[in-house]
Amino acid sequence: MPAKKKANAKPLAGAALVKEVCRRIRVARSYWDAHNNRACR
């Protein structure tokens, strides 16, 4: 099942962009640590 995508009216910029990127990295790292490697490909 594909991930849900929020329809953002405007692209992220500045602090919001940094926060979102950090969040995605954290999520990917948690998948990696759980050996859920298929989600990382």
Short mmCIF file of C-alpha atoms in Angstrom, two decimals:
data_model
loop_
_atom_site.label_atom_id
_atom_site.label_comp_id
_atom_site.label_asym_id
_atom_site.label_seq_id
_atom_site.Cartn_x
_atom_site.Cartn_y
_atom_site.Cartn_z
CA MET A 1 0.00 0.00 0.00
CA PRO A 2 1.61 3.28 -1.04
CA ALA A 3 2.17 5.98 1.53
CA LYS A 4 -0.39 8.74 1.80
CA LYS A 5 0.70 12.02 0.32
CA LYS A 6 -0.48 15.32 1.70
CA ALA A 7 -1.44 17.85 -0.91
CA ASN A 8 0.76 20.80 0.01
CA ALA A 9 -0.32 24.01 -1.66
CA LYS A 10 3.17 25.52 -1.45
CA PRO A 11 6.61 23.89 -1.47
CA LEU A 12 8.50 23.81 1.81
CA ALA A 13 11.19 26.39 2.43
CA GLY A 14 13.57 27.43 5.19
CA ALA A 15 13.11 25.84 8.61
CA ALA A 16 10.08 23.81 7.51
CA LEU A 17 12.14 22.22 4.74
CA VAL A 18 14.97 21.34 7.13
CA LYS A 19 12.49 19.84 9.60
CA GLU A 20 10.83 17.71 6.93
CA VAL A 21 14.14 16.42 5.58
CA CYS A 22 15.33 15.52 9.10
CA ARG A 23 12.03 13.75 9.76
CA ARG A 24 12.38 11.68 6.59
CA ILE A 25 15.96 10.74 7.47
CA ARG A 26 14.85 9.68 10.97
CA VAL A 27 12.04 7.54 9.54
CA ALA A 28 14.38 5.91 7.02
CA ARG A 29 16.92 5.20 9.77
CA SER A 30 14.26 3.57 11.93
CA TYR A 31 13.29 1.31 9.02
CA TRP A 32 16.96 0.46 8.49
CA ASP A 33 17.48 -0.33 12.19
CA ALA A 34 14.44 -2.61 12.11
CA HIS A 35 15.99 -4.39 9.08
CA ASN A 36 12.94 -3.40 7.09
CA ASN A 37 15.28 -2.84 4.16
CA ARG A 38 12.65 -3.28 1.49
CA ALA A 39 11.12 0.04 2.57
CA CYS A 40 14.46 1.79 1.99
CA ARG A 41 14.82 0.79 -1.67
#
